[in-house]
Amino acid sequence: MSNNSARSNNLVIAQKAVKQLRFEASVQRIKVSQAAADLKTFCLQNANKDPLLMGVPSGDNPFRPPKSCSVF
C-alpha cells in the first residue's frame, strides 16, 4: 500500500513540475537590449519626479532633523 501511495505522490509532484514548466514556457520574453532601452526611456521620462535625483523639499521631508528650540 505504501508503495502505491509513493507512486501517487511522485505522480502529483511530476504533474506540478509539468504545470510549472508549461507556465514558464508560455511567458512572453523580450530581448535584453529592448528591456534595457525601455527601462532607460522610463527612467528619463520620470527623472523629474525622482526624489533621489531632484531632492525632497524641506517642508515635505518627514526625516529632516528636528528644529532646536532656544529660550532666551
CSV table of C-alpha atoms in Angstrom, one decimal:
chain,number,residue,atom,x,y,z
A,1,MET,CA,0.0,0.0,0.0
A,2,SER,CA,2.8,2.5,0.9
A,3,ASN,CA,4.5,1.7,-2.5
A,4,ASN,CA,1.2,2.7,-4.2
A,5,SER,CA,1.0,5.9,-2.2
A,6,ALA,CA,4.6,6.7,-3.1
A,7,ARG,CA,3.9,6.3,-6.8
A,8,SER,CA,0.8,8.5,-6.4
A,9,ASN,CA,2.9,11.1,-4.6
A,10,ASN,CA,5.6,11.0,-7.3
A,11,LEU,CA,2.8,11.4,-9.9
A,12,VAL,CA,1.5,14.5,-8.2
A,13,ILE,CA,5.0,16.0,-7.9
A,14,ALA,CA,5.6,15.3,-11.6
A,15,GLN,CA,2.3,16.9,-12.6
A,16,LYS,CA,3.1,20.0,-10.6
A,17,ALA,CA,6.5,20.2,-12.3
A,18,VAL,CA,5.0,19.8,-15.8
A,19,LYS,CA,2.4,22.5,-15.0
A,20,GLN,CA,5.1,24.9,-13.8
A,21,LEU,CA,7.3,24.2,-16.9
A,22,ARG,CA,4.3,24.8,-19.2
A,23,PHE,CA,3.6,28.1,-17.4
A,24,GLU,CA,7.3,29.2,-17.8
A,25,ALA,CA,7.3,28.2,-21.4
A,26,SER,CA,4.2,30.4,-22.1
A,27,VAL,CA,5.8,33.6,-20.7
A,28,GLN,CA,6.4,36.1,-23.4
A,29,ARG,CA,10.0,37.2,-23.5
A,30,ILE,CA,11.8,40.2,-25.0
A,31,LYS,CA,15.4,40.8,-25.8
A,32,VAL,CA,17.6,42.2,-23.0
A,33,SER,CA,18.5,45.1,-25.3
A,34,GLN,CA,14.8,46.0,-25.7
A,35,ALA,CA,14.2,45.7,-22.0
A,36,ALA,CA,17.2,48.0,-21.3
A,37,ALA,CA,16.0,50.6,-23.8
A,38,ASP,CA,12.5,50.5,-22.3
A,39,LEU,CA,14.0,50.9,-18.8
A,40,LYS,CA,16.2,53.8,-19.9
A,41,THR,CA,13.2,55.6,-21.5
A,42,PHE,CA,11.1,55.1,-18.4
A,43,CYS,CA,13.9,56.5,-16.2
A,44,LEU,CA,14.4,59.5,-18.4
A,45,GLN,CA,10.7,60.3,-18.5
A,46,ASN,CA,10.3,60.1,-14.8
A,47,ALA,CA,13.6,61.6,-13.7
A,48,ASN,CA,11.9,64.9,-12.7
A,49,LYS,CA,9.7,63.0,-10.2
A,50,ASP,CA,12.5,61.0,-8.6
A,51,PRO,CA,13.4,62.4,-5.1
A,52,LEU,CA,16.8,60.8,-5.3
A,53,LEU,CA,17.7,62.9,-8.3
A,54,MET,CA,15.7,66.1,-7.5
A,55,GLY,CA,15.9,66.1,-3.8
A,56,VAL,CA,13.0,66.5,-1.3
A,57,PRO,CA,11.6,69.9,-0.4
A,58,SER,CA,12.4,70.5,3.2
A,59,GLY,CA,8.7,71.1,4.1
A,60,ASP,CA,7.8,67.6,2.7
A,61,ASN,CA,10.7,65.7,4.2
A,62,PRO,CA,9.5,63.7,7.2
A,63,PHE,CA,13.1,62.7,8.0
A,64,ARG,CA,14.5,66.2,8.4
A,65,PRO,CA,16.4,66.9,11.6
A,66,PRO,CA,14.1,68.4,14.3
A,67,LYS,CA,14.4,72.1,14.8
A,68,SER,CA,16.1,73.1,18.1
A,69,CYS,CA,14.3,75.4,20.4
A,70,SER,CA,16.1,78.0,22.5
A,71,VAL,CA,14.8,80.0,25.4
A,72,PHE,CA,16.1,83.5,26.0
